[in-house]
Amino acid sequence: MTDVKVSATDGDRGSFGTITYTLGLSSGGALPFTITKETGQLCTSTVLDRDEGLDKFELTATATDGGGLSSVSRVRVTVVDINDNRPTFYPVLYMVSLSTHSAPGTSVVKVTANDPDAGENGRVTYRSLPGGGSNLFTLNKDTGVISLSRSLHGKANTVISMVISAEDGGGLTAPVNARVNVSVVAGSMASPIFEQGQYFFTVSEDVLRGTAVGVVRAGTKSGVSKGILYSISSGDPDGYFTVDSTSGTIRTALPLDHETCVSLDLEIQARSGSPPAYATSHVRITISDVNDNAPTFLPSSSESLLLPEITKMGTVIYRIQATDKDSGHNGQLSFDLISAGAAGSSGQRTFGVDRGSGEVRLIGSLSYESVPRYDLQVVAKDGGAPQLSSTFTLVVHIQAQNAQGPTFDTLTYRVELRENMPLNTRFLQVRALNREASGNTGSSPASSSSVSYRLRPDGDAAGFGIMPDTGWLFVRSSLDREVKDMYMLTVLATSGPGGGGRTGSATVRVTVTDENDNSPRLSQERVFLAVRENLLAGTGFGRVSATDRDAGLNARLTYRLLHSDRHFQINSQTGEISTRLALDREQQSSYQLVVVVQDGGTPSRSATGTAHITVLDDNDNAPNFTHARPERELLLQVTEGLPSGTVVGTLSAKDPDEGENGTLHYSLSGPRAERFYLNPTSGELRTASPLRSAERAEYGFTVTAADHGTPGLSSTCQVRIQGGGVHAPCEVISQMYPKVPEAGNHLHNCLSNRQRRK
């Protein structure tokens, strides 16, 4: 920053003519400048980036003399642009289709490169690189619009590519060139058609990653929707959303924040055929607000002022400024006076706050002798549910009508102390001048002789002390920012020997700054989560949350897994756990992840917790018959004349799913199925009537095993039953008849026959 200085003059001499400078930002917020208190020189306190932040700042410089009188000057700072950004294409790949019937002059597509610089530095021009289809198309160098310049006759069923570069007015070029692929389709080939030309979806900002937002669908003129693939072609450079290429389901891919992005306009492409024909639909996704921001006060959450005892009732003495980042009712603020400090209920009869505007108004009479100070606490509440609030402290000092006591060199002292500061540490020297002495001596404008200092004995003063002769303030009790981060002290200066003269006062606002003395704390050291198997990679299903009582970087938490896991990942900022691949419950049904949460302090502090993850079952396995080979018929033979109720065998199937998804039901179908009875739960097969070969020598059936899932899955087994003996494989018989006495002889004969054949 160039050498900029504000300067003020004061006609007084001595201490009353000593000027100090302070700086503020008219609009509130973070101040990227500092001012030298003694000289008024302005300096930058951080790197300025016109492209990312503001290009103008309205500053207020305040000059205050030793007697507390002040003057304000406005300073406008303009940030001048330099060419520090290259043009950047988004998207990088453009895919369009053209019919062979397209006439020269047809607009094909517009490529876009953005450059955040200003003026000539941000003016982008485009150029088509030689080769590819550059001779078939014309590129407007200023707008990026590509048009067809020649007939496409004879180019059907080809893909023509172009490469486009971008350059700004300062000579910087895009780091990655854009590519345009033009599919040339036969004139009779139709592009996909979206069911809607524009879709509107809404999603809450607090949903997990992988949450479905909505579905887009396209089909052909004949109504066929198979073979159509979907993609996001533009509108989402940061990748907040994904679209399933086959189903058209749009899902969240990153954590959402309404305060950062209220809505996105996506362009979804549907393609079909080879070479592909394209269609486009627009999708507006609105990110709805949740009440996740408390009100904040500008420029700070506390202030003090000096109010003359003769102030008229009805006067607005202060206007509280507050903002809330949320929207709608979540960001609408109301103000209430909840406390008036030591003055008790009398303070609330003396001052009032307008609920809508935050104006603090005098509604009663003032008396320095009765109440020399009021500590007003005003709460700002938003309209959300649950409601969030913040508290503002306004300290009002009453100035006696004819006060002639010592005058401090400033009305309000502001000082920052780090928490855990050693006891008895001196941190500020206040100074008051005895105006009565100046009138008596005539030799100097003021004198600090015969002035003694003390603290008004209120609640905040208990932790501090002051040296009565020198005005040095010191710490008497340990400071803990997490218990109390701001103190308002009233310093009294009394003139005359023995402190018997008049008294003047000033405020000392002590802000306690943070030390990294608290470790992060997990809301639950053991969290139990559940996730369905077969979900898409990147689907979020739960969060680990932690808090840190510290502030700033000391409370900025990051999350990580102690050991990297190929199945899961954790968002470092939000603690959301998501899948890295589709899970299979039948391979592994539970996992344990050790999560580490770490703050941003130096040195950092951390805490660990465990996430117990249960994989929920999907009905993704069909029953499998254990004793029959796939596509092979199971042959059984039974002895003629078996009575009704004789066990023929047990048909057994296994299903690795759990619960209802793995519970099986057996059924029998085929000619003369009424001759047999199949137990629906056990699979046991019995004769329902005596079997006679004269009636039928052979029976063929289909046995179905179906699970109870939704939707259900099933498998079939072909069974052939013959009379006259047992010729089925011995191993099949041993499985079919594990505990059936009638089968013992059949198995014995089978093994005997096998031995004789050997």
PDB file of C-alpha atoms in Angstrom, residues 16 404-405 433-449:
ATOM      1  CA  PHE A  16      -5.179  17.825  26.013  1.00  0.00           C
ATOM      2  CA  GLN A 404     -15.528  19.373  37.291  1.00  0.00           C
ATOM      3  CA  GLY A 405     -13.628  16.307  38.389  1.00  0.00           C
ATOM      4  CA  LEU A 433      -5.932  15.391  34.570  1.00  0.00           C
ATOM      5  CA  ASN A 434      -7.148  17.661  37.362  1.00  0.00           C
ATOM      6  CA  ARG A 435      -8.993  20.544  35.671  1.00  0.00           C
ATOM      7  CA  GLU A 436      -9.502  22.344  38.997  1.00  0.00           C
ATOM      8  CA  ALA A 437      -5.734  22.528  39.414  1.00  0.00           C
ATOM      9  CA  SER A 438      -5.326  24.141  36.005  1.00  0.00           C
ATOM     10  CA  GLY A 439      -7.732  26.918  36.961  1.00  0.00           C
ATOM     11  CA  ASN A 440      -5.828  27.676  40.163  1.00  0.00           C
ATOM     12  CA  THR A 441      -2.268  27.661  38.894  1.00  0.00           C
ATOM     13  CA  GLY A 442      -2.689  29.373  35.542  1.00  0.00           C
ATOM     14  CA  SER A 443       0.635  27.844  34.545  1.00  0.00           C
ATOM     15  CA  SER A 444      -0.486  24.670  32.808  1.00  0.00           C
ATOM     16  CA  PRO A 445      -3.695  23.508  31.166  1.00  0.00           C
ATOM     17  CA  ALA A 446      -4.071  20.651  33.567  1.00  0.00           C
ATOM     18  CA  SER A 447      -2.288  18.717  36.219  1.00  0.00           C
ATOM     19  CA  SER A 448      -2.290  15.086  37.303  1.00  0.00           C
ATOM     20  CA  SER A 449      -1.086  15.919  40.795  1.00  0.00           C
TER      21      SER A 449
END
